[in-house]
Short mmCIF file of C-alpha atoms in Angstrom, two decimals:
data_model
loop_
_atom_site.label_atom_id
_atom_site.label_comp_id
_atom_site.label_asym_id
_atom_site.label_seq_id
_atom_site.Cartn_x
_atom_site.Cartn_y
_atom_site.Cartn_z
CA GLY A 991 0.03 0.02 0.00
CA GLU A 992 0.86 3.70 -0.04
CA ASN A 993 3.50 5.01 2.45
CA VAL A 994 3.58 8.73 3.20
CA GLU A 995 6.59 10.21 5.03
CA GLN A 996 6.55 13.74 6.38
CA HIS A 997 9.41 15.95 7.59
CA PRO A 998 10.28 17.57 9.83
CA SER A 999 8.33 16.40 12.83
CA THR A 1000 8.79 19.76 14.60
CA LEU A 1001 9.49 23.20 13.17
CA SER A 1002 10.04 26.48 14.91
CA VAL A 1003 10.18 29.79 12.96
CA GLN A 1004 10.22 33.46 13.79
CA GLU A 1005 7.09 35.38 13.01
CA GLY A 1006 7.35 36.71 9.49
CA ASP A 1007 9.63 33.99 8.27
CA SER A 1008 8.69 31.16 5.88
CA ALA A 1009 7.94 27.54 6.83
CA VAL A 1010 8.30 24.53 4.52
CA ILE A 1011 7.03 21.05 5.27
CA LYS A 1012 7.81 18.14 2.96
CA CYS A 1013 6.17 14.83 2.19
CA THR A 1014 7.04 11.84 0.04
CA TYR A 1015 4.78 9.14 -1.16
CA SER A 1016 5.40 5.70 -2.68
CA ASP A 1017 2.43 4.82 -4.82
CA SER A 1018 2.51 6.43 -8.30
CA ALA A 1019 -1.26 5.85 -8.49
CA SER A 1020 -1.93 8.46 -5.79
CA ASN A 1021 -3.59 11.38 -7.44
CA TYR A 1022 -4.74 13.85 -4.79
CA PHE A 1023 -2.67 15.44 -1.99
CA PRO A 1024 -4.39 17.50 0.64
CA TRP A 1025 -2.89 19.29 3.58
CA TYR A 1026 -4.61 19.62 6.97
CA LYS A 1027 -4.12 21.96 9.88
CA GLN A 1028 -4.94 20.71 13.35
CA GLU A 1029 -5.22 23.13 16.19
CA LEU A 1030 -5.02 21.92 19.82
CA GLY A 1031 -8.14 19.96 20.81
CA LYS A 1032 -9.67 20.11 17.30
CA GLY A 1033 -10.07 17.88 14.32
CA PRO A 1034 -7.93 18.40 11.20
CA GLN A 1035 -9.14 21.12 8.80
CA LEU A 1036 -8.35 21.10 5.08
CA ILE A 1037 -6.28 24.15 4.18
CA ILE A 1038 -5.10 23.43 0.62
CA ASP A 1039 -4.83 20.61 -1.70
CA ILE A 1040 -3.40 19.70 -5.12
CA ARG A 1041 -4.24 17.13 -7.73
CA SER A 1042 -1.77 15.19 -9.82
CA ASN A 1043 -2.40 17.16 -13.01
CA VAL A 1044 -1.09 20.37 -11.35
CA GLY A 1045 2.40 21.31 -10.24
CA GLU A 1046 1.70 24.23 -7.92
CA LYS A 1047 -1.24 25.83 -6.16
CA LYS A 1048 -1.34 28.94 -4.12
CA ASP A 1049 -3.95 30.41 -1.77
CA GLN A 1050 -2.80 33.74 -0.13
CA ARG A 1051 0.10 32.88 2.21
CA ILE A 1052 0.06 29.15 1.65
CA ALA A 1053 1.20 27.22 -1.40
CA VAL A 1054 1.70 23.58 -2.29
CA THR A 1055 4.03 22.15 -4.87
CA LEU A 1056 3.97 18.63 -6.38
CA ASN A 1057 6.81 16.76 -8.12
CA LYS A 1058 5.19 13.59 -9.52
CA THR A 1059 8.44 12.22 -10.90
CA ALA A 1060 10.17 12.41 -7.54
CA LYS A 1061 6.89 11.56 -5.68
CA HIS A 1062 7.16 14.41 -3.28
CA PHE A 1063 4.97 17.44 -2.37
CA SER A 1064 5.55 20.37 -0.06
CA LEU A 1065 3.68 22.95 1.90
CA HIS A 1066 4.96 26.52 1.98
CA ILE A 1067 3.71 29.13 4.44
CA THR A 1068 4.97 32.64 3.91
CA GLU A 1069 4.88 35.57 6.37
CA THR A 1070 4.09 33.26 9.26
CA GLN A 1071 1.91 34.50 12.09
CA PRO A 1072 1.39 33.12 15.59
CA GLU A 1073 -2.03 31.75 14.61
CA ASP A 1074 -0.24 29.45 12.06
CA SER A 1075 1.03 27.48 15.07
CA ALA A 1076 -0.55 24.06 14.80
CA VAL A 1077 0.11 20.49 13.67
CA TYR A 1078 0.09 20.07 9.91
CA PHE A 1079 -0.63 16.79 8.14
CA CYS A 1080 -0.08 15.78 4.54
CA ALA A 1081 -2.07 13.01 2.90
CA ALA A 1082 -2.18 11.07 -0.40
CA LEU A 1083 -5.31 9.58 -1.87
CA THR A 1084 -4.98 6.19 -3.55
CA GLY A 1085 -8.23 4.75 -4.86
CA ASN A 1086 -10.76 5.50 -2.08
CA GLN A 1087 -8.31 5.64 0.81
CA PHE A 1088 -6.27 8.47 2.32
CA TYR A 1089 -2.83 7.84 3.73
CA PHE A 1090 -1.45 10.37 6.13
CA GLY A 1091 1.98 11.65 7.12
CA THR A 1092 2.86 11.59 10.81
CA GLY A 1093 2.44 15.36 11.21
CA THR A 1094 4.62 18.49 11.73
CA SER A 1095 4.18 20.56 14.85
CA LEU A 1096 4.82 24.13 13.74
CA THR A 1097 5.58 26.83 16.31
CA VAL A 1098 5.67 30.45 15.21
CA ILE A 1099 7.62 32.54 17.67
CA PRO A 1100 6.31 36.15 18.05
CA ASP B 463 -20.84 22.80 4.40
CA VAL B 464 -20.05 19.26 5.26
CA LYS B 465 -20.56 18.50 8.92
CA VAL B 466 -19.05 15.54 10.77
CA THR B 467 -20.09 15.37 14.46
CA GLN B 468 -18.62 13.14 17.10
CA SER B 469 -20.73 12.69 20.10
CA SER B 470 -18.12 13.40 22.81
CA ARG B 471 -15.05 15.68 22.98
CA TYR B 472 -13.65 13.99 26.01
CA LEU B 473 -14.31 10.59 27.65
CA VAL B 474 -12.86 8.80 30.62
CA LYS B 475 -13.60 5.12 30.94
CA ARG B 476 -12.39 2.29 33.19
CA THR B 477 -10.45 -0.73 31.99
CA GLY B 478 -12.76 -3.44 30.83
CA GLU B 479 -15.73 -1.18 30.10
CA LYS B 480 -17.47 -1.33 26.69
CA VAL B 481 -17.17 2.00 25.04
CA PHE B 482 -19.11 3.49 22.16
CA LEU B 483 -17.85 6.35 20.05
CA GLU B 484 -20.47 7.83 17.72
CA CYS B 485 -20.02 9.74 14.51
CA VAL B 486 -22.78 11.39 12.59
CA GLN B 487 -22.63 13.03 9.17
CA ASP B 488 -25.35 15.19 7.60
CA MET B 489 -24.64 14.94 3.86
CA ASP B 490 -25.74 11.35 2.93
CA HIS B 491 -22.08 10.35 2.21
CA GLU B 492 -21.28 6.71 1.83
CA ASN B 493 -17.66 6.55 2.96
CA MET B 494 -16.91 6.88 6.63
CA PHE B 495 -13.68 6.15 8.52
CA TRP B 496 -12.38 5.80 12.08
CA TYR B 497 -8.78 6.73 12.90
CA ARG B 498 -6.79 6.97 16.04
CA GLN B 499 -4.14 9.60 16.40
CA ASP B 500 -1.05 9.19 18.68
CA PRO B 501 2.04 11.40 18.89
CA GLY B 502 4.69 10.46 16.47
CA LEU B 503 2.43 7.89 14.76
CA GLY B 504 0.05 10.16 12.94
CA LEU B 505 -3.41 8.93 11.92
CA ARG B 506 -3.86 5.12 11.77
CA LEU B 507 -6.94 3.67 10.16
CA ILE B 508 -8.98 1.37 12.39
CA TYR B 509 -12.14 0.57 10.37
CA PHE B 510 -13.95 2.05 7.47
CA SER B 511 -17.34 1.60 5.77
CA TYR B 512 -18.57 2.31 2.20
CA ASP B 513 -22.20 1.66 2.90
CA VAL B 514 -24.82 0.65 5.43
CA LYS B 515 -24.10 -2.66 7.12
CA MET B 516 -20.77 -2.75 5.37
CA LYS B 517 -17.42 -2.62 7.24
CA GLU B 518 -13.75 -3.23 6.40
CA LYS B 519 -10.81 -3.53 8.61
CA GLY B 520 -8.14 -0.92 8.46
CA ASP B 521 -4.51 -1.14 9.62
CA ILE B 522 -5.17 -1.63 13.39
CA PRO B 523 -8.57 -3.17 13.95
CA GLU B 524 -7.60 -5.34 16.89
CA GLY B 525 -9.70 -4.54 20.02
CA TYR B 526 -12.23 -2.59 18.03
CA SER B 527 -15.47 -3.21 16.15
CA VAL B 528 -17.79 -0.95 14.29
CA SER B 529 -21.49 -0.64 13.50
CA ARG B 530 -23.18 1.05 10.57
CA GLU B 531 -26.95 0.53 10.79
CA LYS B 532 -27.90 3.85 9.20
CA LYS B 533 -26.04 5.79 6.49
CA GLU B 534 -25.42 8.81 8.56
CA ARG B 535 -24.03 7.08 11.72
CA PHE B 536 -20.86 5.14 12.09
CA SER B 537 -20.08 3.87 15.59
CA LEU B 538 -16.70 2.70 16.85
CA ILE B 539 -16.88 0.11 19.70
CA LEU B 540 -14.18 -0.83 22.15
CA GLU B 541 -15.43 -4.21 23.46
CA SER B 542 -13.29 -4.15 26.56
CA ALA B 543 -11.32 -0.97 26.93
CA SER B 544 -7.64 -1.16 27.81
CA THR B 545 -5.14 1.55 28.80
CA ASN B 546 -3.32 1.23 25.49
CA GLN B 547 -6.48 2.37 23.75
CA THR B 548 -6.10 5.82 25.38
CA SER B 549 -5.89 8.12 22.32
CA MET B 550 -7.53 10.74 20.20
CA TYR B 551 -10.13 9.21 17.89
CA LEU B 552 -11.10 10.88 14.62
CA CYS B 553 -14.05 10.14 12.40
CA ALA B 554 -13.85 11.19 8.77
CA ILE B 555 -15.94 11.05 5.69
CA THR B 556 -14.90 11.25 2.07
CA TRP B 557 -16.92 12.29 -0.85
CA GLY B 558 -16.51 12.92 -4.54
CA ALA B 559 -17.17 16.59 -4.97
CA PRO B 560 -18.51 17.12 -8.55
CA GLN B 561 -16.05 19.90 -9.35
CA THR B 562 -13.02 19.04 -7.42
CA GLY B 563 -13.03 15.24 -6.82
CA THR B 564 -12.64 13.26 -3.70
CA GLU B 565 -12.15 15.24 -0.43
CA ALA B 566 -12.03 14.20 3.24
CA PHE B 567 -13.56 15.94 6.26
CA PHE B 568 -12.98 15.20 9.87
CA GLY B 569 -14.98 15.44 13.07
CA GLN B 570 -13.62 17.37 16.01
CA GLY B 571 -12.18 14.26 17.59
CA THR B 572 -12.81 12.35 20.84
CA ARG B 573 -10.06 12.26 23.38
CA LEU B 574 -10.54 8.98 25.24
CA THR B 575 -8.70 8.19 28.47
CA VAL B 576 -8.86 4.63 29.79
CA VAL B 577 -7.90 4.36 33.45
#
């Protein structure tokens, strides 16, 4: 089955700096890659996603890039703010099932 | 908006108790999933269901069972709770959005502590 790896597991940045989280996947049949943000005590919320026919997608301060050849995709957050502090999960969809990374705990230091 | 509701935010149960975690969705979706979330391990799939009375084992089904008697409700059952089942439990649904394809939505999670 699919295997999704996510790095780093923890990330601290100064407010205003950029943060990058990277994921790799193993199954070339995976065709949809969402990113979730999970705040303390809450369920994951979809923040951005990308499908396999697109290389990059941007939504205000967040962007996602996909390299199908290398089987990796990344989340980029620019101009980070304290409210960006949370756990971020990547995922890959293969068939009807989602496979998740192990999460990155992002801390934005004011 | 898609709404996935888990019946409890926090639960404390005793070892050996039978525990029911309920998940309800309001959009007539077929696909429902139960995950547990533990630090450093991410989300691990326990059971899923693609239709009423249908269930499939995920990666870690041992010690759990599920029930799907109605389309909108998917219950996770711990037959005899143990301390190693202390975790955050997340219910999710997936659906094929007409414009954008398959997406997943999560409930708010149930933090279960077994003492």
